[in-house]
Tab-separated table of N, CA, C and O in Angstrom:
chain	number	residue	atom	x	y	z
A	1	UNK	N	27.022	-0.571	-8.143
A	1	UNK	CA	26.638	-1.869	-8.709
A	1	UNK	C	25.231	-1.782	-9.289
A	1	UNK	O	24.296	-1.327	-8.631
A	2	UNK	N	25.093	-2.269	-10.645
A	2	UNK	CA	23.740	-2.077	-11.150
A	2	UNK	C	23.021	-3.371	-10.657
A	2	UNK	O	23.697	-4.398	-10.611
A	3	UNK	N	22.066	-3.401	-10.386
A	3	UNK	CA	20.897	-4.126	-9.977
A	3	UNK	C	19.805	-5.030	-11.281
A	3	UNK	O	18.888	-4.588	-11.973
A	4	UNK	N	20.333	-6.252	-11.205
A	4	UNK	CA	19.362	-6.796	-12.108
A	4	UNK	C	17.866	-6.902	-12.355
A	4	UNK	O	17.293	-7.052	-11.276
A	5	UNK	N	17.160	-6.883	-13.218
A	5	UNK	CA	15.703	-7.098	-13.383
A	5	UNK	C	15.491	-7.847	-12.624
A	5	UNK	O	14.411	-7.533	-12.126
A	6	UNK	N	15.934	-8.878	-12.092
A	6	UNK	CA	14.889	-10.147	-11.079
A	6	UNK	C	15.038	-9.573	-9.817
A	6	UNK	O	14.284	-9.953	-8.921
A	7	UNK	N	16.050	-8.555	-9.547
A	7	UNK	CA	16.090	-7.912	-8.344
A	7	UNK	C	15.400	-7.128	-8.342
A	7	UNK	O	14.612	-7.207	-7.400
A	8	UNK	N	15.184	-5.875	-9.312
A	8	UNK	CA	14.349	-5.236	-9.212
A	8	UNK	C	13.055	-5.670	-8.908
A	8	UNK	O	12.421	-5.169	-7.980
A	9	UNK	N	12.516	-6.763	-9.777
A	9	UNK	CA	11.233	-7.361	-9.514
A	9	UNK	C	10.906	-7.615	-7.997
A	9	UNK	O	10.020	-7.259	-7.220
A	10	UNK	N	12.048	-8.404	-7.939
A	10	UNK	CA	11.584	-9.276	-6.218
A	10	UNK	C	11.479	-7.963	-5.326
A	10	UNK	O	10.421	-7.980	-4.697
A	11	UNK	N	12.108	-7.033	-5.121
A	11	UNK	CA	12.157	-5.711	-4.859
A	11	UNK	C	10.537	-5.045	-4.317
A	11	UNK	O	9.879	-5.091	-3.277
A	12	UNK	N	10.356	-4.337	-5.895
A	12	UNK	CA	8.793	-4.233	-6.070
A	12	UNK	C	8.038	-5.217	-5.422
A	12	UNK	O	7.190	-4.755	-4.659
A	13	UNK	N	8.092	-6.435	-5.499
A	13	UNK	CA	7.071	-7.313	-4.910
A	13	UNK	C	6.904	-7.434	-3.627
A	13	UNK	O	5.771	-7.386	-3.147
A	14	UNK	N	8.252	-7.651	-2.694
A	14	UNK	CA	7.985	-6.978	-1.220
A	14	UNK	C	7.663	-5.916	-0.896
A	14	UNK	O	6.812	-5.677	-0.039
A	15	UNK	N	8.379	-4.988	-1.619
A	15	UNK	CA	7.772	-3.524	-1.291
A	15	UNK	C	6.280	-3.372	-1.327
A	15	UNK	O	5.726	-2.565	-0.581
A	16	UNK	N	5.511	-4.237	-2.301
A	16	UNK	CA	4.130	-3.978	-2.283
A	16	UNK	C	3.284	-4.878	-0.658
A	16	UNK	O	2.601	-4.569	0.319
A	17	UNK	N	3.978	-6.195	-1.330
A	17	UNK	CA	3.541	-7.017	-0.535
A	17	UNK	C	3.658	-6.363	1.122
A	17	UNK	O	2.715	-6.419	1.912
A	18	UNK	N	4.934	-5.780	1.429
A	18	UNK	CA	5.322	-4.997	3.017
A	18	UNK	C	3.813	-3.802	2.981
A	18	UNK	O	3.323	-3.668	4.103
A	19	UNK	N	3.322	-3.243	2.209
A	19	UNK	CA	2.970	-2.066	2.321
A	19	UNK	C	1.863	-2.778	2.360
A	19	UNK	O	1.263	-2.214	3.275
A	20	UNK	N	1.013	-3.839	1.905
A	20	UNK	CA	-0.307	-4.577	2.340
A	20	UNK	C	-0.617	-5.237	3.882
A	20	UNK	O	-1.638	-5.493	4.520
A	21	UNK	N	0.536	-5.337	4.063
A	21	UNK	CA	0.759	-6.013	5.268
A	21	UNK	C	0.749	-4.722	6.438
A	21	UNK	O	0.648	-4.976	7.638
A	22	UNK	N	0.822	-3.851	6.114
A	22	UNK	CA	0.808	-2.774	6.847
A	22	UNK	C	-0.876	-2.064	6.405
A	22	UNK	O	-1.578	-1.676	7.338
A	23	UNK	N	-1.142	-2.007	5.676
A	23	UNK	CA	-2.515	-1.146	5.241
A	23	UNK	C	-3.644	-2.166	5.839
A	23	UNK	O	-4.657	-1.742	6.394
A	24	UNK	N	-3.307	-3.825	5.633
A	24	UNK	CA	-4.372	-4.731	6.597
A	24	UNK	C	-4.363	-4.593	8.178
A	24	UNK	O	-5.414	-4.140	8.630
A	25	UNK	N	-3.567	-4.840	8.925
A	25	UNK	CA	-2.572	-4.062	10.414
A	25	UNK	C	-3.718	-2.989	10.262
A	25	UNK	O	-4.797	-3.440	10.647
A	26	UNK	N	-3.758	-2.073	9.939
A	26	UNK	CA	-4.515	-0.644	10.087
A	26	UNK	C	-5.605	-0.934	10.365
A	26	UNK	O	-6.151	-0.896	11.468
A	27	UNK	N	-6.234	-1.427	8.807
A	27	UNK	CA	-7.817	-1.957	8.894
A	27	UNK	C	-8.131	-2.759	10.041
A	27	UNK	O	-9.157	-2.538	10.684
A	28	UNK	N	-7.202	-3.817	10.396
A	28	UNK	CA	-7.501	-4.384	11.927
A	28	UNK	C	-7.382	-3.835	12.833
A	28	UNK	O	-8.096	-4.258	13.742
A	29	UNK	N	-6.625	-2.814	13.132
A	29	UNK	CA	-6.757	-2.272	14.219
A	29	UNK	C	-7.821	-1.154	14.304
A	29	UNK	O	-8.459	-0.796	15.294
A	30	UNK	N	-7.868	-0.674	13.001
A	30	UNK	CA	-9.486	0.697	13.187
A	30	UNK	C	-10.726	-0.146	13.309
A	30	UNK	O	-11.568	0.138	14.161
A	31	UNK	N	-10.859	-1.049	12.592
A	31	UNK	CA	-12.309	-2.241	13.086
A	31	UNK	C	-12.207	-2.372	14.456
A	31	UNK	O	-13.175	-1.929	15.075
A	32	UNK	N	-11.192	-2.918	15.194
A	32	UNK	CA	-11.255	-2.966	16.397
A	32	UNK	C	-11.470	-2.142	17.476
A	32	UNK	O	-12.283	-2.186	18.399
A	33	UNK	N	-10.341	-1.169	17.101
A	33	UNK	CA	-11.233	0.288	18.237
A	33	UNK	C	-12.619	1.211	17.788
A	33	UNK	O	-13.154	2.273	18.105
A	34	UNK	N	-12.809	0.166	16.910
A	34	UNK	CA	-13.933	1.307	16.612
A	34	UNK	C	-15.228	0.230	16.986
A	34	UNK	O	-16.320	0.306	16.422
A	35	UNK	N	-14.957	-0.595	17.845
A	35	UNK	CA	-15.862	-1.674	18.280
A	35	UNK	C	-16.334	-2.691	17.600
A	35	UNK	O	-17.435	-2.941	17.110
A	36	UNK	N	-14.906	-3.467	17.666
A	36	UNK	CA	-14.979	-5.084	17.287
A	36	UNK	C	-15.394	-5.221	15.729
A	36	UNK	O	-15.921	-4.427	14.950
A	37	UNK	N	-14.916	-6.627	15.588
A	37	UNK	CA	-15.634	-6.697	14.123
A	37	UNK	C	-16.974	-6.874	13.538
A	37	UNK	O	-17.110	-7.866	12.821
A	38	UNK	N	-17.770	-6.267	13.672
A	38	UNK	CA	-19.374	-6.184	12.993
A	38	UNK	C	-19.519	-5.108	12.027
A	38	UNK	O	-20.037	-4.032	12.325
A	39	UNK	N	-18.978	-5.440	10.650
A	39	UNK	CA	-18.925	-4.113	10.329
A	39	UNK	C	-20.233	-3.275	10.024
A	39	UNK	O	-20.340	-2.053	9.915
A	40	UNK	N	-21.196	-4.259	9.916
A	40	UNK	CA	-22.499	-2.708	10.137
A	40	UNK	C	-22.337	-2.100	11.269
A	40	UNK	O	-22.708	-0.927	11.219
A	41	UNK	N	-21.932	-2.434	12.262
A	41	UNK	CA	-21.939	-1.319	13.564
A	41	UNK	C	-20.461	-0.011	13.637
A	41	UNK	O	-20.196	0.888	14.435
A	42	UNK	N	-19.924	-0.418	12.621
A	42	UNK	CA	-18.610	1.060	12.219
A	42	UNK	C	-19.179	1.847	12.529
A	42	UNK	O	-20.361	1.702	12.838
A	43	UNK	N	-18.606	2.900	12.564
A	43	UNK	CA	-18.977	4.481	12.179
A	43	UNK	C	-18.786	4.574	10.816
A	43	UNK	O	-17.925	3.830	10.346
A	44	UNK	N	-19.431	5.367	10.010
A	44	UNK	CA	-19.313	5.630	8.628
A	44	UNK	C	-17.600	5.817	8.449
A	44	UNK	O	-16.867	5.338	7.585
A	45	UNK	N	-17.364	6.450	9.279
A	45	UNK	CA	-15.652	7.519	8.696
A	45	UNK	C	-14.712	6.104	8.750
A	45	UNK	O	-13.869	5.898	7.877
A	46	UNK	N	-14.901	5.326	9.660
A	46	UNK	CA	-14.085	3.995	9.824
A	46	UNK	C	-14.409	3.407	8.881
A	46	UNK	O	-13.472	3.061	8.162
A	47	UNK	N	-15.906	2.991	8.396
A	47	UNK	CA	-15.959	2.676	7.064
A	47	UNK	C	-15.145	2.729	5.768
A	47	UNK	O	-14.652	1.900	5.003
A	48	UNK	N	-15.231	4.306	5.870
A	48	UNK	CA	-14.754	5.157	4.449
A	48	UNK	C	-12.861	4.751	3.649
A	48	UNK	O	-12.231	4.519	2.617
A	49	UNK	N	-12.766	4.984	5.621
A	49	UNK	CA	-11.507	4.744	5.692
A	49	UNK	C	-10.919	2.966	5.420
A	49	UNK	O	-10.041	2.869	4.562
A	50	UNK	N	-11.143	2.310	5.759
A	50	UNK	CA	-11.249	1.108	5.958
A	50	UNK	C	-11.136	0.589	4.398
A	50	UNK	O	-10.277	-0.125	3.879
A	51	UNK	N	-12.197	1.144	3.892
A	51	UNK	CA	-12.214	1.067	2.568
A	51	UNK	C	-11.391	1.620	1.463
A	51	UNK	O	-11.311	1.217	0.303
A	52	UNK	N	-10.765	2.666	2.064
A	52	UNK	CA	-9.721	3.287	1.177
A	52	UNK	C	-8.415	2.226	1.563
A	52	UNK	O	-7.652	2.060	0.611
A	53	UNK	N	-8.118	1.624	2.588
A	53	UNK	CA	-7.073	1.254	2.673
A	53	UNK	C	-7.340	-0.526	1.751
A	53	UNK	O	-6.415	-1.038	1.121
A	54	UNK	N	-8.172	-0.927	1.825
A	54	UNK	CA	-8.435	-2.100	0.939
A	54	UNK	C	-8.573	-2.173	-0.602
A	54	UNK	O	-8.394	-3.185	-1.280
A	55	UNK	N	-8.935	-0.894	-1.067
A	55	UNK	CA	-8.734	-0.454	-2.319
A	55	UNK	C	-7.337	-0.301	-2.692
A	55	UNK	O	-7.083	-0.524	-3.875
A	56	UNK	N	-6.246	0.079	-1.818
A	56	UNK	CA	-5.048	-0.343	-1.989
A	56	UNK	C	-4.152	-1.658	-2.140
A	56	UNK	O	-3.351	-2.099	-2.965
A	57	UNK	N	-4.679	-2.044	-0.959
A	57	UNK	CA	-4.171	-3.566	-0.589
A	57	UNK	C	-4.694	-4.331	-2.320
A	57	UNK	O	-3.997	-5.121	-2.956
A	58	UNK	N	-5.677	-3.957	-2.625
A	58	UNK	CA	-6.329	-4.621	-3.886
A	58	UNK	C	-5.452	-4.073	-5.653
A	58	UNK	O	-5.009	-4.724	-6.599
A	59	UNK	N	-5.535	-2.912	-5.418
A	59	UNK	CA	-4.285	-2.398	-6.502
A	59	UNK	C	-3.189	-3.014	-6.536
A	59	UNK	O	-2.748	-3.511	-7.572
A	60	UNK	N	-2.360	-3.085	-4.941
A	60	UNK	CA	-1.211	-3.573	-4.873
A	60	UNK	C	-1.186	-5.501	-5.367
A	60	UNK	O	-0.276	-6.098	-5.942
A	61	UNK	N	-2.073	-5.869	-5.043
A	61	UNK	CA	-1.842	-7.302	-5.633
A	61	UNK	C	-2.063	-7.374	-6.976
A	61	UNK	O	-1.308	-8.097	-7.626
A	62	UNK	N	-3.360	-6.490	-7.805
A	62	UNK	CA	-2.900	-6.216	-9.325
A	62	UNK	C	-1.821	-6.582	-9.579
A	62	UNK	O	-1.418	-7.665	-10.003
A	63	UNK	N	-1.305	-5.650	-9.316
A	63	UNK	CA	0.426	-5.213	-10.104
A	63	UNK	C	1.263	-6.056	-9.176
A	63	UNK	O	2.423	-5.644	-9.153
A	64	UNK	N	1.040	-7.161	-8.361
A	64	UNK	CA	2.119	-7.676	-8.335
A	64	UNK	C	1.615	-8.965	-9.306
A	64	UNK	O	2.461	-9.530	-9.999
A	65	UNK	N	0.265	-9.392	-9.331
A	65	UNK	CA	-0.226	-10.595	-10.474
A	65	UNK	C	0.373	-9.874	-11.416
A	65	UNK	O	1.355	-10.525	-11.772
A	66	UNK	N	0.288	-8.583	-12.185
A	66	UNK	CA	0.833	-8.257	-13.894
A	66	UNK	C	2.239	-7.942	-13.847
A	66	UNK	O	2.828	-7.575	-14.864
A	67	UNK	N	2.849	-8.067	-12.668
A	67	UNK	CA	4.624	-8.162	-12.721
A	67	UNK	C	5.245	-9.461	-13.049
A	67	UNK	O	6.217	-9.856	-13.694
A	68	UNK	N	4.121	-10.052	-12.222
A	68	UNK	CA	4.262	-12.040	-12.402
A	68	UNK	C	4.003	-12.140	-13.382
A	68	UNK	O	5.014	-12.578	-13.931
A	69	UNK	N	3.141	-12.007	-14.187
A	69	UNK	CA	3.058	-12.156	-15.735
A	69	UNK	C	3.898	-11.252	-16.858
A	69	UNK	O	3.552	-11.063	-18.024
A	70	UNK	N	4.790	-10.874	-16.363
A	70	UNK	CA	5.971	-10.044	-17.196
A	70	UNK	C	5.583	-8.930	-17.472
A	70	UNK	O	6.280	-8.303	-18.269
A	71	UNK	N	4.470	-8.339	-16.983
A	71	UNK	CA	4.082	-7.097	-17.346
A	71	UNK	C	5.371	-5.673	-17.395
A	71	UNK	O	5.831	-5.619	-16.254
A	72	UNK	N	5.801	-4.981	-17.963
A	72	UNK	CA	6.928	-4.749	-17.768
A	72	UNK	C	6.661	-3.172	-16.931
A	72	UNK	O	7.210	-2.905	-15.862
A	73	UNK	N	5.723	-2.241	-17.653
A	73	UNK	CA	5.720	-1.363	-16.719
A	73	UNK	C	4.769	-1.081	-15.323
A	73	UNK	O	4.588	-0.228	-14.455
A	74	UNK	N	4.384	-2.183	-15.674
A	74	UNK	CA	3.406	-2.495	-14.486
A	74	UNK	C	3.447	-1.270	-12.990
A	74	UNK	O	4.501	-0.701	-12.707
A	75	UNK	N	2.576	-1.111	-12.446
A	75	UNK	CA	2.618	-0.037	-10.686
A	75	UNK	C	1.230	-0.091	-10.862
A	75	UNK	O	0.316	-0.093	-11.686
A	76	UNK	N	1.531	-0.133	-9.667
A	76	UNK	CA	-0.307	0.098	-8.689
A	76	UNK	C	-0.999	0.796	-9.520
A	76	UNK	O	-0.450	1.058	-10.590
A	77	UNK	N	-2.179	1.223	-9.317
A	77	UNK	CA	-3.165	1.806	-9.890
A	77	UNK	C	-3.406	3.353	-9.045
A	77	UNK	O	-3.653	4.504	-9.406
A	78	UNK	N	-3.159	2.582	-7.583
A	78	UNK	CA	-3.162	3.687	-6.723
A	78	UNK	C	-1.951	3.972	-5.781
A	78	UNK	O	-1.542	3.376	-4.785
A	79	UNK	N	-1.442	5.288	-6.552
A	79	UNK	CA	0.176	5.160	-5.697
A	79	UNK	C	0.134	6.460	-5.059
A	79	UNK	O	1.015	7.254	-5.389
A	80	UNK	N	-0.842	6.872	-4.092
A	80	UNK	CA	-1.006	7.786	-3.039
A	80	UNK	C	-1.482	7.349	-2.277
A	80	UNK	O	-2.362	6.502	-2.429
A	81	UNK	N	-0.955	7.888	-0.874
A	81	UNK	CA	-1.233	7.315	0.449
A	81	UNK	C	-2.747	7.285	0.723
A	81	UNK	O	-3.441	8.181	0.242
A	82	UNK	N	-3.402	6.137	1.597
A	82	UNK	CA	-4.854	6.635	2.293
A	82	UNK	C	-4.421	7.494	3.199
A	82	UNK	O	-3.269	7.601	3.620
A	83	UNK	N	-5.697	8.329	3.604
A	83	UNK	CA	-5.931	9.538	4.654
A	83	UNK	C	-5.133	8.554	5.955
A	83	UNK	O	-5.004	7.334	5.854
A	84	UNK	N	-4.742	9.208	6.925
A	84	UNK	CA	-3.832	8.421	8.298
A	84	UNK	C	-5.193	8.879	9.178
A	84	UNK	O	-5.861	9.912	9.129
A	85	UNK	N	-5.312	7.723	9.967
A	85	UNK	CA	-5.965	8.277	11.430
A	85	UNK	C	-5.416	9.144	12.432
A	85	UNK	O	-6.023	9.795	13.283
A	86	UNK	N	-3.901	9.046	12.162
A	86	UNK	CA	-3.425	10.443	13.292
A	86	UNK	C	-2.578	10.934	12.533
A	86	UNK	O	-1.608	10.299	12.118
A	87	UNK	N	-2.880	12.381	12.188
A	87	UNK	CA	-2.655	13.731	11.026
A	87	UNK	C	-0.772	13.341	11.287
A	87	UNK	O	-0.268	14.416	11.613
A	88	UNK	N	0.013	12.554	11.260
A	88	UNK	CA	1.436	13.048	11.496
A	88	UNK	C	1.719	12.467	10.370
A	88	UNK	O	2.322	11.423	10.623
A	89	UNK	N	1.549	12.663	8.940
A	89	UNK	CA	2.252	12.190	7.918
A	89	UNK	C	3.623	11.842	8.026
A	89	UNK	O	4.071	10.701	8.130
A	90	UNK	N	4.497	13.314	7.984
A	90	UNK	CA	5.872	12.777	8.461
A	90	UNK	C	6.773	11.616	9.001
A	90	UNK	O	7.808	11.028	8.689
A	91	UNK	N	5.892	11.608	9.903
A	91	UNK	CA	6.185	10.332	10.745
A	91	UNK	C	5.833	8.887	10.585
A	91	UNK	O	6.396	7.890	11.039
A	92	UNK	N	4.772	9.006	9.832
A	92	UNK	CA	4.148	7.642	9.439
A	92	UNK	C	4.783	7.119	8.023
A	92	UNK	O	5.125	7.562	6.927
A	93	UNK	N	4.707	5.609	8.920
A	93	UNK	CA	5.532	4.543	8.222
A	93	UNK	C	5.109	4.341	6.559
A	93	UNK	O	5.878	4.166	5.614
A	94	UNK	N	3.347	4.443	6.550
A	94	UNK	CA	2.923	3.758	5.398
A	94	UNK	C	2.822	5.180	4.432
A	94	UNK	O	2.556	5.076	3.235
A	95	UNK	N	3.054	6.465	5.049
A	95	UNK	CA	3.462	7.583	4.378
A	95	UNK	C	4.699	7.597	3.477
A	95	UNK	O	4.660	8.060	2.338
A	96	UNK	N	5.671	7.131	3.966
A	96	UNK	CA	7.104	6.960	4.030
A	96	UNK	C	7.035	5.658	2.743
A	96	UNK	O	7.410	5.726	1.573
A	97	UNK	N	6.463	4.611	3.429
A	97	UNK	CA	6.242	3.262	2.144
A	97	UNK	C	5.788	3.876	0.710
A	97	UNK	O	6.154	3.537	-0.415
A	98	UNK	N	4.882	4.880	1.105
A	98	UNK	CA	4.313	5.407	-0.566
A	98	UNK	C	4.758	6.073	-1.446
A	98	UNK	O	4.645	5.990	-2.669
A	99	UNK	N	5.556	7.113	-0.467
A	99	UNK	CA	6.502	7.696	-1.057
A	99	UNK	C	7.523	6.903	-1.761
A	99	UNK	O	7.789	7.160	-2.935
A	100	UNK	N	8.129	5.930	-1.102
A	100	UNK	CA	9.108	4.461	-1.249
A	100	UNK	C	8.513	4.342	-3.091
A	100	UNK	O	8.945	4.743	-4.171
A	101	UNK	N	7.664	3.787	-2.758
A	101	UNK	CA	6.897	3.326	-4.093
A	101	UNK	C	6.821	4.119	-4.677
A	101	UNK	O	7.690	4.072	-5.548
A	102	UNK	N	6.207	4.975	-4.750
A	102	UNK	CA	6.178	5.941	-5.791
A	102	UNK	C	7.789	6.388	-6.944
A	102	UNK	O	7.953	6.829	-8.081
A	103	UNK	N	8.490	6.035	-6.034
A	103	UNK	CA	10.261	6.242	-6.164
A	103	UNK	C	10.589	5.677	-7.092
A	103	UNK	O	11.015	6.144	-8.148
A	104	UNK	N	10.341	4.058	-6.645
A	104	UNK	CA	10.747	3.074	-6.984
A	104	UNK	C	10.366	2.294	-8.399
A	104	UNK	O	10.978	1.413	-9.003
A	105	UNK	N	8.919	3.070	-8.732
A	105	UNK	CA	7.948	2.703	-9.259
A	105	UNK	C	8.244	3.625	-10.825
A	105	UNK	O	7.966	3.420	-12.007
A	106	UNK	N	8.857	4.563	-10.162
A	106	UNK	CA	9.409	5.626	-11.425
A	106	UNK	C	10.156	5.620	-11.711
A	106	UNK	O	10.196	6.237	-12.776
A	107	UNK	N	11.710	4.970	-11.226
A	107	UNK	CA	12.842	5.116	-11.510
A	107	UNK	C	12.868	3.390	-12.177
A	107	UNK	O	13.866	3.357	-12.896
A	108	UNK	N	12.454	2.564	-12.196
A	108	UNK	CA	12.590	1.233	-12.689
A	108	UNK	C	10.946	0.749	-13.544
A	108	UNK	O	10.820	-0.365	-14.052
């Protein structure tokens, strides 16, 4: 069964929207073990990191505002994973989501 454009769209748009919702989750939880929210008191690397994952979350709403506006080939800006805090790519979910996207992002 072929899949219509508004499906495809709505598609892409959770898929992004799921994968923000997961990259914020992160950022809250590395602020937190890395002692509470003050972020001058981070460690730099929680920083770095922190920041790579919000630079996503921020791409990903781009391109879902220029999908909403009919943009037609519209995709993230940034469609590679941030660095993981525990080295098991494989296994990780938001590894797996990027890959997702990246897929999804090329074939439609």
């Amino acid at each position: 069964a072929m899949i219509s454009e508004g499906e495809q769209i709505q598609y892409k748009v959770q898929l992004l929207l799921h994968i923000n919702s997961v990259l914020l989750a992160r950022v809250i939880q590395m602020t937190n073990n890395a002692g509470g929210g003050n972020a001058g008191t981070l460690p730099e690397q929680v920083q770095s990191l922190a920041s790579q994952y919000l630079k996503r979350v921020h791409a990903n709403l781009q391109c879902i505002s220029q999908i909403n506006q009919g943009a037609k080939g519209a995709k993230p800006l940034i469609l590679e994973p941030p660095q993981l805090l525990v080295q098991l790519p494989g296994q990780d979910i938001l590894a797996k989501l990027y890959l997702l996207m990246s897929r999804v992002f090329e074939i439609w």
